Amino acid sequence: MMNSANYSSKISAALMRDNLKRYWLLGVGGLVAYLITEIFPLITNKIDSWYFSELFEESYFTIISIGTVVPILTAFILWHFLFSQSGTAFVHSLPYSRKQIFHTNNLCAILLIEAPILITGALLLVIRAAFGPIYGGDTSEIMAFAQADVMPYVEIFKWIVFVSALNFVIYVISLTAGLLTGMPLIQPIISCGFLAIGPVGVMIIEYMNECMLYGYDGHMKDLLIQMLSPVTTMDIGSKNGMKFMLIWLAAGIVLYFVAAFLYKIRKLERCGEVLVFKPTRPIAKYMLSLMAAILGGLAFYYIIGNNEGILFVLGALIGGLIAYIGLDMIIAKSVKIKGFVKGFGIMLAIMIVFFGAYYLDIFGYAKYLPEPEEVEGVSITGPGLADYYAGDDFAYSEDGVFNSEEETTVFLKGEEVIKEAILFHGDMAATKGVDFGKHTDGNWMYLLADGRVVNDEEYTSDYSEAVGDWADFYGTYTVSVEYKLKNGKHVYRMYNLPTNFVDSNSHMGKILNSDEYKKTNFDIVNWNLEKMDFDSLSFYLDYSFYSGNDGDSTTIVDKAKIKELAKAIKSDIEGLNLKEMVERGQNSGLNDMTLSFMINKSTKNNSPAKAVSYENTYEYVCNVNASYKNTIALLKEWGLVHIYTADDVRLAEVSKVEAVEGGFVSSKFEVTDPKLIQTIIDTGIDSCWGSNSIYVVNLYFKDVRNDNRMTLYYNEETGNPFE
């Protein structure tokens, strides 16, 4: 235990009194700031329960702002003598040791920072004690909050701990920043840089990954960003927020002793230097230059170069060069550049190693495939895959209740399906993306073969109106794979692939034709129809259908018919082949028909897993198209749907769109031959895929429901009935 003599050797009472007398306004300013943001709203709103319950969440940004500005300002003012040789010489000539100056100044700063927080926290506790438990919510509106104590004591103590730790950590960071520099303007810059460089660095790397890593999933690592800076830590009330802040508190304590060491070895004559410790100069110069190189590459890649990979490299070189020269001048405080060739040569070598690591994929990101025994489940999504299937138009909680904000992922867990999924993933990784024929240098870097590579100048407004989305025209779509590993972790990958990749892959064929896939993604396949009680069924028809009634929707209340229709849908799903599953909604000119089953809740133990819960019923929604032959035949037999034929068409107008150098040209003509019109209806598709020439067919129908029109497409891959 520290005795009084040792204690007095570190803390000078005289210096403490002098500091408090000179800088007491810092503490008063902090107290006023917290009173305005935390206490004043309670008083002016007369302890309004709704505001009181959300007070800390509402004022979180203000807390972070105060907790950043006040500590940085306090460190700057108490340690201002570090930035002039005369000031440093004067302070060190006083009858105090360096150890006494360091610890006394810091104790004074901590008192000025933390006292306002403790006073504010004490006032909150007094308010809570004076008013007792405050219950929020209106029982007529939200019963869940009727008896909820919206401001328990534990939340006040959480606020005190969180804000105290935040201010302490940022003060120590600012103190360390001040010890690293001898210039007053640089101290707040370094302080803010320390607070931001972690999160900003991660975000910059994430955006670069999107350009350079084939298979990158595009997800920002939010949790990692929150861990890398106290100002990005999650809100006070969250479990992760408190955990991260306590970790930062421990880091702040360690950093305090690092600062003590830096103060001990800092030389007086270094005042006026941008960075007073020579080892920090190359670290700052090269690290910031590399970050600037990445930013330059991103700017050229996205803004100037229309996603051209080679321009990423050019932008990186220019950004790195400008940053290196600028930082060299700032650190040396001179417009003269010494040793430029050697210094930038080192910078260039760092860039080659860094970007080369991505090109060679030494991190193993693009080549990574998990072992089957490591995987608990796998989910593959994309056009025609799981996310387009029955029931997946909604999000559901675990008890089947609708929740629009919750994302659900359906994982396939069979051993054989997992093995086939990994093999399919390997095939995707081996494609290196879609090559549009624009680049002669092949896969010089992954970004050059990225499916996002498109020259926007070739995407003209006329072509946009005639054809639609450029991604379809250039022959690519996105497929994502997610693994749920047995160790609890998740692995994500995302690939841009040729449009015919999935339906031509044997491994995906085995997955889509497996019983597990159909039972997992089509909830209706699992229904026990004999034990289910239906209330009604409604179906909504797209322009390629029309009902026997007025309007475009029909409701069936005959329970026997509903069960018969559900049985037909089950049979159709079980019989879908690979091509039909991938091209759902894209064949025979027919778009989706939406069916909505209303199932009585009185049915015990037979409620569908994927259904929206209502007071007395469940609603299950699924989509049907021309691939569902039994279903369509049944609806036609009942006279509920009519499929368009050539006799229904009053005008067939065709636009031929051809790719030429510098853009596209378009020409129009009409089709009057009934046989050709019927061929168009039977064979056209409703999306446009990669080709040098495309036929866009607009069919206008005689029934004139809002001048109804169907648009179909042809290209070299789908066949051409016009030539």
CSV table of C-alpha atoms in Angstrom, one decimal, residues 215-644:
chain,number,residue,atom,x,y,z
A,215,GLY,CA,-16.5,-13.3,-53.7
A,216,TYR,CA,-16.6,-10.4,-51.2
A,217,ASP,CA,-19.9,-10.4,-49.5
A,218,GLY,CA,-20.2,-6.6,-49.2
A,219,HIS,CA,-21.1,-6.5,-45.5
A,220,MET,CA,-19.6,-3.7,-43.4
A,221,LYS,CA,-18.1,-5.2,-40.2
A,222,ASP,CA,-20.2,-3.0,-37.8
A,223,LEU,CA,-19.3,-4.8,-34.6
A,224,LEU,CA,-15.6,-4.5,-35.4
A,225,ILE,CA,-16.0,-0.8,-36.1
A,226,GLN,CA,-17.8,-0.3,-32.8
A,227,MET,CA,-14.9,-2.0,-31.0
A,228,LEU,CA,-12.2,0.2,-32.5
A,229,SER,CA,-13.1,3.5,-31.0
A,230,PRO,CA,-14.9,4.6,-27.8
A,231,VAL,CA,-16.9,7.2,-29.8
A,232,THR,CA,-18.4,4.4,-32.0
A,233,THR,CA,-19.2,2.1,-29.1
A,234,MET,CA,-22.9,1.1,-29.1
A,235,ASP,CA,-25.5,2.9,-27.0
A,236,ILE,CA,-25.3,3.0,-23.2
A,237,GLY,CA,-28.1,0.5,-22.5
A,238,SER,CA,-26.8,-2.3,-24.8
A,239,LYS,CA,-24.8,-5.2,-23.6
A,240,ASN,CA,-22.1,-4.7,-26.1
A,241,GLY,CA,-21.9,-1.0,-25.4
A,242,MET,CA,-21.1,-1.5,-21.8
A,243,LYS,CA,-18.7,-4.4,-22.5
A,244,PHE,CA,-16.8,-2.4,-25.2
A,245,MET,CA,-16.6,0.7,-22.9
A,246,LEU,CA,-15.2,-1.3,-20.0
A,247,ILE,CA,-12.5,-2.7,-22.4
A,248,TRP,CA,-11.7,0.8,-23.5
A,249,LEU,CA,-11.5,1.8,-19.8
A,250,ALA,CA,-8.9,-0.9,-19.3
A,251,ALA,CA,-7.0,0.2,-22.4
A,252,GLY,CA,-7.1,3.8,-21.1
A,253,ILE,CA,-5.5,2.8,-17.8
A,254,VAL,CA,-2.7,1.0,-19.8
A,255,LEU,CA,-2.3,4.0,-22.1
A,256,TYR,CA,-1.9,6.3,-19.0
A,257,PHE,CA,1.3,4.5,-18.0
A,258,VAL,CA,2.5,4.7,-21.7
A,259,ALA,CA,1.9,8.5,-21.5
A,260,ALA,CA,3.9,8.6,-18.3
A,261,PHE,CA,6.8,7.0,-20.0
A,262,LEU,CA,6.6,9.3,-23.0
A,263,TYR,CA,6.5,12.4,-20.7
A,264,LYS,CA,9.6,11.1,-18.9
A,265,ILE,CA,11.7,10.6,-22.0
A,266,ARG,CA,10.4,13.7,-23.9
A,267,LYS,CA,13.2,16.2,-24.6
A,268,LEU,CA,12.6,20.0,-24.0
A,269,GLU,CA,14.1,21.0,-27.3
A,270,ARG,CA,11.5,19.0,-29.3
A,271,CYS,CA,8.9,21.7,-28.8
A,272,GLY,CA,7.8,23.0,-32.2
A,273,GLU,CA,8.3,19.7,-33.9
A,274,VAL,CA,5.2,18.1,-35.6
A,275,LEU,CA,6.2,14.7,-34.2
A,276,VAL,CA,8.7,14.8,-31.4
A,277,PHE,CA,9.6,11.1,-31.4
A,278,LYS,CA,11.5,10.1,-34.5
A,279,PRO,CA,10.2,6.5,-34.7
A,280,THR,CA,6.7,7.7,-35.1
A,281,ARG,CA,7.5,9.8,-38.2
A,282,PRO,CA,7.9,6.9,-40.8
A,283,ILE,CA,5.0,5.0,-39.2
A,284,ALA,CA,2.6,8.0,-39.6
A,285,LYS,CA,4.0,8.9,-43.1
A,286,TYR,CA,3.7,5.5,-44.7
A,287,MET,CA,0.5,4.4,-42.9
A,288,LEU,CA,-1.4,7.6,-43.9
A,289,SER,CA,0.1,7.5,-47.4
A,290,LEU,CA,-1.2,3.9,-47.9
A,291,MET,CA,-4.6,5.0,-46.7
A,292,ALA,CA,-4.6,7.9,-49.1
A,293,ALA,CA,-3.5,5.5,-51.9
A,294,ILE,CA,-6.6,3.4,-51.2
A,295,LEU,CA,-8.8,6.4,-51.2
A,296,GLY,CA,-7.3,7.6,-54.4
A,297,GLY,CA,-7.9,4.2,-56.0
A,298,LEU,CA,-11.5,4.2,-54.8
A,299,ALA,CA,-12.1,7.7,-56.2
A,300,PHE,CA,-10.7,6.8,-59.6
A,301,TYR,CA,-12.5,3.4,-59.6
A,302,TYR,CA,-16.0,4.6,-58.7
A,303,ILE,CA,-16.1,8.2,-59.7
A,304,ILE,CA,-13.7,8.8,-62.6
A,305,GLY,CA,-13.1,5.4,-64.1
A,306,ASN,CA,-16.7,3.9,-64.2
A,307,ASN,CA,-15.4,0.9,-62.3
A,308,GLU,CA,-12.4,0.4,-64.4
A,309,GLY,CA,-9.9,-1.7,-62.5
A,310,ILE,CA,-6.7,-0.3,-64.1
A,311,LEU,CA,-7.8,3.2,-63.0
A,312,PHE,CA,-7.9,1.9,-59.4
A,313,VAL,CA,-4.2,1.3,-59.7
A,314,LEU,CA,-3.6,4.7,-61.3
A,315,GLY,CA,-5.6,6.4,-58.6
A,316,ALA,CA,-3.7,4.6,-55.8
A,317,LEU,CA,-0.4,5.7,-57.3
A,318,ILE,CA,-1.5,9.3,-57.5
A,319,GLY,CA,-3.1,9.3,-54.1
A,320,GLY,CA,-0.1,7.7,-52.4
A,321,LEU,CA,2.3,10.1,-54.1
A,322,ILE,CA,0.4,13.3,-53.2
A,323,ALA,CA,0.0,12.1,-49.6
A,324,TYR,CA,3.6,11.1,-49.2
A,325,ILE,CA,4.9,14.5,-50.5
A,326,GLY,CA,2.4,16.4,-48.3
A,327,LEU,CA,3.2,14.4,-45.2
A,328,ASP,CA,6.9,14.7,-45.8
A,329,MET,CA,6.6,18.5,-46.0
A,330,ILE,CA,4.4,18.8,-42.9
A,331,ILE,CA,6.6,16.6,-40.7
A,332,ALA,CA,9.8,18.3,-41.9
A,333,LYS,CA,8.1,21.8,-41.9
A,334,SER,CA,9.8,22.5,-45.2
A,335,VAL,CA,8.8,22.6,-48.9
A,336,LYS,CA,12.0,20.9,-49.7
A,337,ILE,CA,11.7,17.1,-50.1
A,338,LYS,CA,14.7,15.2,-48.8
A,339,GLY,CA,15.4,11.7,-50.0
A,340,PHE,CA,12.3,11.6,-52.2
A,341,VAL,CA,13.4,8.8,-54.5
A,342,LYS,CA,14.3,6.5,-51.6
A,343,GLY,CA,11.3,7.5,-49.5
A,344,PHE,CA,8.7,7.0,-52.3
A,345,GLY,CA,10.5,3.9,-53.4
A,346,ILE,CA,9.8,2.4,-50.0
A,347,MET,CA,6.2,3.7,-50.3
A,348,LEU,CA,5.9,2.1,-53.7
A,349,ALA,CA,7.2,-1.2,-52.3
A,350,ILE,CA,4.7,-1.1,-49.5
A,351,MET,CA,1.9,-0.6,-52.0
A,352,ILE,CA,3.1,-3.4,-54.2
A,353,VAL,CA,3.2,-5.8,-51.3
A,354,PHE,CA,-0.2,-4.7,-50.0
A,355,PHE,CA,-2.1,-4.7,-53.3
A,356,GLY,CA,-0.1,-7.7,-54.5
A,357,ALA,CA,-1.4,-9.6,-51.4
A,358,TYR,CA,-4.9,-9.1,-52.7
A,359,TYR,CA,-4.0,-10.1,-56.2
A,360,LEU,CA,-2.4,-13.3,-55.1
A,361,ASP,CA,-5.1,-13.8,-52.5
A,362,ILE,CA,-2.5,-14.7,-49.8
A,363,PHE,CA,-5.3,-14.2,-47.3
A,364,GLY,CA,-7.2,-17.1,-48.8
A,365,TYR,CA,-10.4,-15.2,-49.0
A,366,ALA,CA,-11.4,-16.0,-52.6
A,367,LYS,CA,-10.2,-19.6,-52.4
A,368,TYR,CA,-11.7,-20.4,-49.0
A,369,LEU,CA,-14.0,-23.4,-48.8
A,370,PRO,CA,-15.0,-24.9,-45.5
A,371,GLU,CA,-14.7,-28.6,-44.8
A,372,PRO,CA,-18.0,-30.4,-44.8
A,373,GLU,CA,-17.6,-31.6,-41.3
A,374,GLU,CA,-17.2,-27.9,-40.1
A,375,VAL,CA,-20.5,-26.8,-41.5
A,376,GLU,CA,-23.8,-27.0,-39.6
A,377,GLY,CA,-25.9,-25.5,-42.4
A,378,VAL,CA,-25.7,-23.6,-45.7
A,379,SER,CA,-27.9,-21.1,-47.5
A,380,ILE,CA,-27.6,-20.2,-51.2
A,381,THR,CA,-29.6,-17.2,-52.5
A,382,GLY,CA,-30.0,-15.6,-55.8
A,383,PRO,CA,-32.3,-15.5,-58.9
A,384,GLY,CA,-34.5,-18.6,-58.8
A,385,LEU,CA,-33.0,-19.7,-55.5
A,386,ALA,CA,-34.3,-19.8,-51.9
A,387,ASP,CA,-35.0,-16.1,-51.5
A,388,TYR,CA,-37.5,-16.2,-54.4
A,389,TYR,CA,-39.5,-19.1,-53.2
A,390,ALA,CA,-42.9,-19.5,-51.5
A,391,GLY,CA,-43.3,-17.8,-48.2
A,392,ASP,CA,-40.0,-15.9,-48.3
A,393,ASP,CA,-41.7,-12.6,-49.2
A,394,PHE,CA,-42.0,-12.0,-45.5
A,395,ALA,CA,-39.8,-12.1,-42.4
A,396,TYR,CA,-40.8,-14.1,-39.4
A,397,SER,CA,-39.9,-14.5,-35.8
A,398,GLU,CA,-39.3,-17.9,-34.2
A,399,ASP,CA,-42.9,-18.2,-33.2
A,400,GLY,CA,-44.2,-17.6,-36.7
A,401,VAL,CA,-45.3,-14.0,-36.0
A,402,PHE,CA,-44.7,-11.4,-38.7
A,403,ASN,CA,-41.8,-9.1,-38.1
A,404,SER,CA,-40.8,-6.8,-41.0
A,405,GLU,CA,-37.5,-5.8,-39.3
A,406,GLU,CA,-36.2,-9.3,-38.7
A,407,GLU,CA,-34.2,-11.1,-41.3
A,408,THR,CA,-34.5,-14.9,-41.4
A,409,THR,CA,-32.1,-17.3,-43.1
A,410,VAL,CA,-33.1,-20.8,-44.0
A,411,PHE,CA,-30.2,-23.2,-43.8
A,412,LEU,CA,-29.9,-26.6,-45.5
A,413,LYS,CA,-28.4,-29.1,-43.0
A,414,GLY,CA,-28.2,-32.4,-44.8
A,415,GLU,CA,-24.7,-33.9,-45.2
A,416,GLU,CA,-25.1,-34.5,-49.0
A,417,VAL,CA,-26.6,-31.1,-49.7
A,418,ILE,CA,-23.8,-29.4,-47.7
A,419,LYS,CA,-21.2,-31.3,-49.8
A,420,GLU,CA,-22.9,-30.3,-53.0
A,421,ALA,CA,-23.1,-26.7,-51.9
A,422,ILE,CA,-19.4,-26.6,-51.1
A,423,LEU,CA,-18.6,-28.0,-54.6
A,424,PHE,CA,-21.0,-25.5,-56.2
A,425,HIS,CA,-19.2,-22.7,-54.2
A,426,GLY,CA,-15.9,-24.0,-55.5
A,427,ASP,CA,-17.2,-23.7,-59.1
A,428,MET,CA,-18.4,-20.1,-58.4
A,429,ALA,CA,-15.0,-19.2,-57.0
A,430,ALA,CA,-13.3,-20.7,-60.0
A,431,THR,CA,-15.2,-18.5,-62.5
A,432,LYS,CA,-13.4,-15.3,-61.5
A,433,GLY,CA,-16.5,-13.4,-62.4
A,434,VAL,CA,-18.0,-12.4,-65.7
A,435,ASP,CA,-15.7,-11.2,-68.5
A,436,PHE,CA,-17.6,-8.8,-70.8
A,437,GLY,CA,-14.9,-8.8,-73.4
A,438,LYS,CA,-13.8,-5.3,-72.6
A,439,HIS,CA,-10.5,-6.2,-71.1
A,440,THR,CA,-7.6,-8.0,-72.9
A,441,ASP,CA,-5.5,-8.4,-69.8
A,442,GLY,CA,-7.7,-11.1,-68.4
A,443,ASN,CA,-7.6,-11.5,-64.6
A,444,TRP,CA,-4.7,-9.2,-64.0
A,445,MET,CA,-6.4,-8.4,-60.8
A,446,TYR,CA,-9.7,-9.7,-59.5
A,447,LEU,CA,-11.3,-6.3,-59.8
A,448,LEU,CA,-10.6,-6.4,-63.6
A,449,ALA,CA,-12.8,-9.5,-63.9
A,450,ASP,CA,-15.5,-8.2,-61.6
A,451,GLY,CA,-19.1,-8.6,-62.8
A,452,ARG,CA,-19.7,-5.0,-61.9
A,453,VAL,CA,-17.4,-3.7,-64.6
A,454,VAL,CA,-19.6,-1.7,-67.0
A,455,ASN,CA,-18.9,1.5,-69.0
A,456,ASP,CA,-21.8,3.7,-68.1
A,457,GLU,CA,-21.3,5.8,-71.2
A,458,GLU,CA,-22.6,2.9,-73.3
A,459,TYR,CA,-25.8,2.9,-71.2
A,460,THR,CA,-27.9,5.4,-73.1
A,461,SER,CA,-31.4,6.6,-72.2
A,462,ASP,CA,-32.9,5.1,-75.4
A,463,TYR,CA,-31.5,1.7,-74.5
A,464,SER,CA,-32.7,2.1,-70.9
A,465,GLU,CA,-36.2,2.6,-72.0
A,466,ALA,CA,-36.1,-0.3,-74.5
A,467,VAL,CA,-34.2,-2.9,-72.6
A,468,GLY,CA,-34.1,-2.2,-68.9
A,469,ASP,CA,-31.4,-3.0,-66.4
A,470,TRP,CA,-27.8,-3.1,-67.7
A,471,ALA,CA,-26.8,-5.9,-65.4
A,472,ASP,CA,-29.3,-8.2,-67.2
A,473,PHE,CA,-28.1,-7.0,-70.6
A,474,TYR,CA,-24.5,-7.7,-69.8
A,475,GLY,CA,-25.3,-11.3,-68.7
A,476,THR,CA,-24.7,-11.4,-64.9
A,477,TYR,CA,-26.5,-11.9,-61.7
A,478,THR,CA,-25.5,-12.2,-58.1
A,479,VAL,CA,-25.5,-15.4,-56.0
A,480,SER,CA,-24.7,-15.4,-52.3
A,481,VAL,CA,-23.6,-18.3,-50.1
A,482,GLU,CA,-23.7,-18.3,-46.3
A,483,TYR,CA,-22.3,-21.0,-44.0
A,484,LYS,CA,-23.3,-21.5,-40.4
A,485,LEU,CA,-20.3,-23.3,-38.9
A,486,LYS,CA,-20.5,-25.7,-36.0
A,487,ASN,CA,-18.3,-23.3,-33.9
A,488,GLY,CA,-21.1,-20.7,-34.1
A,489,LYS,CA,-19.4,-18.5,-36.7
A,490,HIS,CA,-20.9,-17.5,-40.1
A,491,VAL,CA,-19.0,-17.3,-43.4
A,492,TYR,CA,-20.4,-15.1,-46.3
A,493,ARG,CA,-19.5,-14.9,-50.0
A,494,MET,CA,-21.1,-13.2,-52.9
A,495,TYR,CA,-20.4,-13.8,-56.7
A,496,ASN,CA,-21.3,-12.2,-60.0
A,497,LEU,CA,-22.0,-15.0,-62.4
A,498,PRO,CA,-23.2,-15.6,-65.9
A,499,THR,CA,-26.9,-15.9,-66.1
A,500,ASN,CA,-26.9,-19.5,-67.2
A,501,PHE,CA,-24.4,-20.6,-64.5
A,502,VAL,CA,-26.8,-21.9,-62.0
A,503,ASP,CA,-29.0,-24.0,-64.3
A,504,SER,CA,-26.0,-25.5,-66.0
A,505,ASN,CA,-24.2,-26.6,-62.8
A,506,SER,CA,-24.6,-30.2,-61.8
A,507,HIS,CA,-24.0,-29.6,-58.1
A,508,MET,CA,-26.8,-26.9,-57.9
A,509,GLY,CA,-29.0,-29.3,-59.8
A,510,LYS,CA,-28.6,-31.9,-57.1
A,511,ILE,CA,-29.3,-29.3,-54.4
A,512,LEU,CA,-32.5,-27.9,-56.1
A,513,ASN,CA,-33.8,-31.4,-56.8
A,514,SER,CA,-33.3,-32.7,-53.3
A,515,ASP,CA,-36.2,-33.3,-51.0
A,516,GLU,CA,-34.5,-31.3,-48.3
A,517,TYR,CA,-34.3,-28.2,-50.4
A,518,LYS,CA,-38.0,-28.3,-51.5
A,519,LYS,CA,-39.2,-29.1,-48.0
A,520,THR,CA,-37.1,-26.4,-46.5
A,521,ASN,CA,-38.0,-23.6,-48.9
A,522,PHE,CA,-41.6,-24.6,-49.7
A,523,ASP,CA,-43.5,-24.8,-46.5
A,524,ILE,CA,-46.6,-26.0,-48.3
A,525,VAL,CA,-44.8,-29.2,-49.2
A,526,ASN,CA,-44.8,-30.1,-45.4
A,527,TRP,CA,-48.5,-29.5,-44.8
A,528,ASN,CA,-50.8,-32.3,-43.6
A,529,LEU,CA,-53.8,-31.3,-45.7
A,530,GLU,CA,-56.1,-33.8,-44.0
A,531,LYS,CA,-55.7,-32.1,-40.6
A,532,MET,CA,-55.7,-28.5,-41.8
A,533,ASP,CA,-58.8,-26.2,-41.7
A,534,PHE,CA,-58.8,-23.5,-44.3
A,535,ASP,CA,-60.9,-20.3,-44.1
A,536,SER,CA,-60.4,-18.9,-47.6
A,537,LEU,CA,-57.9,-18.5,-50.4
A,538,SER,CA,-57.3,-15.4,-52.5
A,539,PHE,CA,-55.2,-15.1,-55.5
A,540,TYR,CA,-53.9,-12.1,-57.4
A,541,LEU,CA,-53.2,-12.2,-61.1
A,542,ASP,CA,-50.5,-10.5,-63.0
A,543,TYR,CA,-51.1,-9.0,-66.5
A,544,SER,CA,-50.5,-12.3,-68.1
A,545,PHE,CA,-53.6,-13.8,-66.4
A,546,TYR,CA,-57.1,-12.5,-65.9
A,547,SER,CA,-59.9,-13.9,-63.7
A,548,GLY,CA,-63.5,-14.7,-64.5
A,549,ASN,CA,-64.7,-12.0,-62.2
A,550,ASP,CA,-64.2,-8.2,-62.4
A,551,GLY,CA,-60.8,-7.0,-61.3
A,552,ASP,CA,-57.6,-9.0,-60.9
A,553,SER,CA,-58.3,-11.0,-57.7
A,554,THR,CA,-60.5,-13.9,-56.7
A,555,THR,CA,-61.4,-15.4,-53.4
A,556,ILE,CA,-62.3,-19.1,-52.9
A,557,VAL,CA,-64.2,-20.1,-49.8
A,558,ASP,CA,-64.9,-23.7,-50.8
A,559,LYS,CA,-62.7,-25.7,-48.4
A,560,ALA,CA,-62.6,-28.8,-50.6
A,561,LYS,CA,-61.4,-26.7,-53.5
A,562,ILE,CA,-58.8,-25.0,-51.4
A,563,LYS,CA,-57.4,-28.4,-50.3
A,564,GLU,CA,-57.5,-29.7,-53.9
A,565,LEU,CA,-55.6,-26.6,-55.0
A,566,ALA,CA,-53.0,-26.9,-52.2
A,567,LYS,CA,-52.5,-30.6,-53.2
A,568,ALA,CA,-51.9,-29.5,-56.8
A,569,ILE,CA,-49.3,-26.9,-55.7
A,570,LYS,CA,-47.5,-29.5,-53.6
A,571,SER,CA,-47.5,-31.9,-56.5
A,572,ASP,CA,-46.1,-29.3,-58.9
A,573,ILE,CA,-43.4,-28.2,-56.5
A,574,GLU,CA,-42.2,-31.8,-56.0
A,575,GLY,CA,-42.1,-32.3,-59.8
A,576,LEU,CA,-40.3,-29.1,-60.7
A,577,ASN,CA,-37.1,-29.8,-62.7
A,578,LEU,CA,-33.9,-27.8,-62.5
A,579,LYS,CA,-34.6,-25.5,-65.4
A,580,GLU,CA,-38.1,-24.8,-64.1
A,581,MET,CA,-36.9,-24.0,-60.6
A,582,VAL,CA,-34.2,-21.6,-61.9
A,583,GLU,CA,-36.5,-19.9,-64.4
A,584,ARG,CA,-39.5,-19.5,-62.2
A,585,GLY,CA,-41.6,-16.7,-63.7
A,586,GLN,CA,-39.5,-16.5,-66.9
A,587,ASN,CA,-41.0,-19.1,-69.2
A,588,SER,CA,-44.1,-19.4,-71.4
A,589,GLY,CA,-44.6,-15.6,-71.1
A,590,LEU,CA,-46.4,-15.9,-67.7
A,591,ASN,CA,-45.5,-14.0,-64.6
A,592,ASP,CA,-46.3,-14.9,-61.1
A,593,MET,CA,-49.7,-15.4,-59.6
A,594,THR,CA,-49.8,-14.7,-55.8
A,595,LEU,CA,-51.9,-17.1,-53.7
A,596,SER,CA,-52.9,-16.2,-50.1
A,597,PHE,CA,-54.1,-19.1,-47.9
A,598,MET,CA,-56.0,-18.1,-44.8
A,599,ILE,CA,-55.7,-21.0,-42.3
A,600,ASN,CA,-57.8,-21.2,-39.1
A,601,LYS,CA,-55.8,-21.2,-35.9
A,602,SER,CA,-58.2,-23.8,-34.5
A,603,THR,CA,-56.1,-26.3,-36.4
A,604,LYS,CA,-53.8,-27.8,-33.8
A,605,ASN,CA,-50.1,-28.6,-34.4
A,606,ASN,CA,-50.6,-28.0,-38.1
A,607,SER,CA,-50.0,-24.3,-38.5
A,608,PRO,CA,-47.4,-23.4,-41.2
A,609,ALA,CA,-43.9,-22.4,-40.1
A,610,LYS,CA,-43.8,-19.5,-42.5
A,611,ALA,CA,-47.1,-17.6,-42.0
A,612,VAL,CA,-48.2,-14.2,-40.8
A,613,SER,CA,-50.2,-14.5,-37.6
A,614,TYR,CA,-53.5,-12.7,-37.2
A,615,GLU,CA,-56.2,-12.8,-34.5
A,616,ASN,CA,-58.0,-16.0,-35.7
A,617,THR,CA,-56.0,-17.1,-38.7
A,618,TYR,CA,-52.6,-17.6,-40.3
A,619,GLU,CA,-51.9,-16.2,-43.7
A,620,TYR,CA,-49.5,-18.1,-46.0
A,621,VAL,CA,-48.4,-16.5,-49.3
A,622,CYS,CA,-46.9,-18.4,-52.2
A,623,ASN,CA,-46.3,-17.6,-55.9
A,624,VAL,CA,-47.3,-19.8,-58.8
A,625,ASN,CA,-46.3,-19.5,-62.5
A,626,ALA,CA,-46.7,-21.5,-65.7
A,627,SER,CA,-44.3,-24.2,-64.4
A,628,TYR,CA,-47.1,-25.2,-62.0
A,629,LYS,CA,-48.9,-27.2,-64.7
A,630,ASN,CA,-51.4,-29.1,-62.4
A,631,THR,CA,-52.3,-25.9,-60.6
A,632,ILE,CA,-52.9,-23.9,-63.8
A,633,ALA,CA,-54.9,-26.7,-65.3
A,634,LEU,CA,-57.1,-26.8,-62.2
A,635,LEU,CA,-57.7,-23.1,-62.2
A,636,LYS,CA,-58.5,-23.2,-65.9
A,637,GLU,CA,-60.9,-26.0,-65.3
A,638,TRP,CA,-62.7,-24.0,-62.7
A,639,GLY,CA,-62.8,-21.0,-65.1
A,640,LEU,CA,-60.8,-18.8,-62.8
A,641,VAL,CA,-57.8,-18.0,-65.1
A,642,HIS,CA,-57.3,-17.4,-68.8
A,643,ILE,CA,-53.9,-17.6,-70.5
A,644,TYR,CA,-53.4,-15.2,-73.3
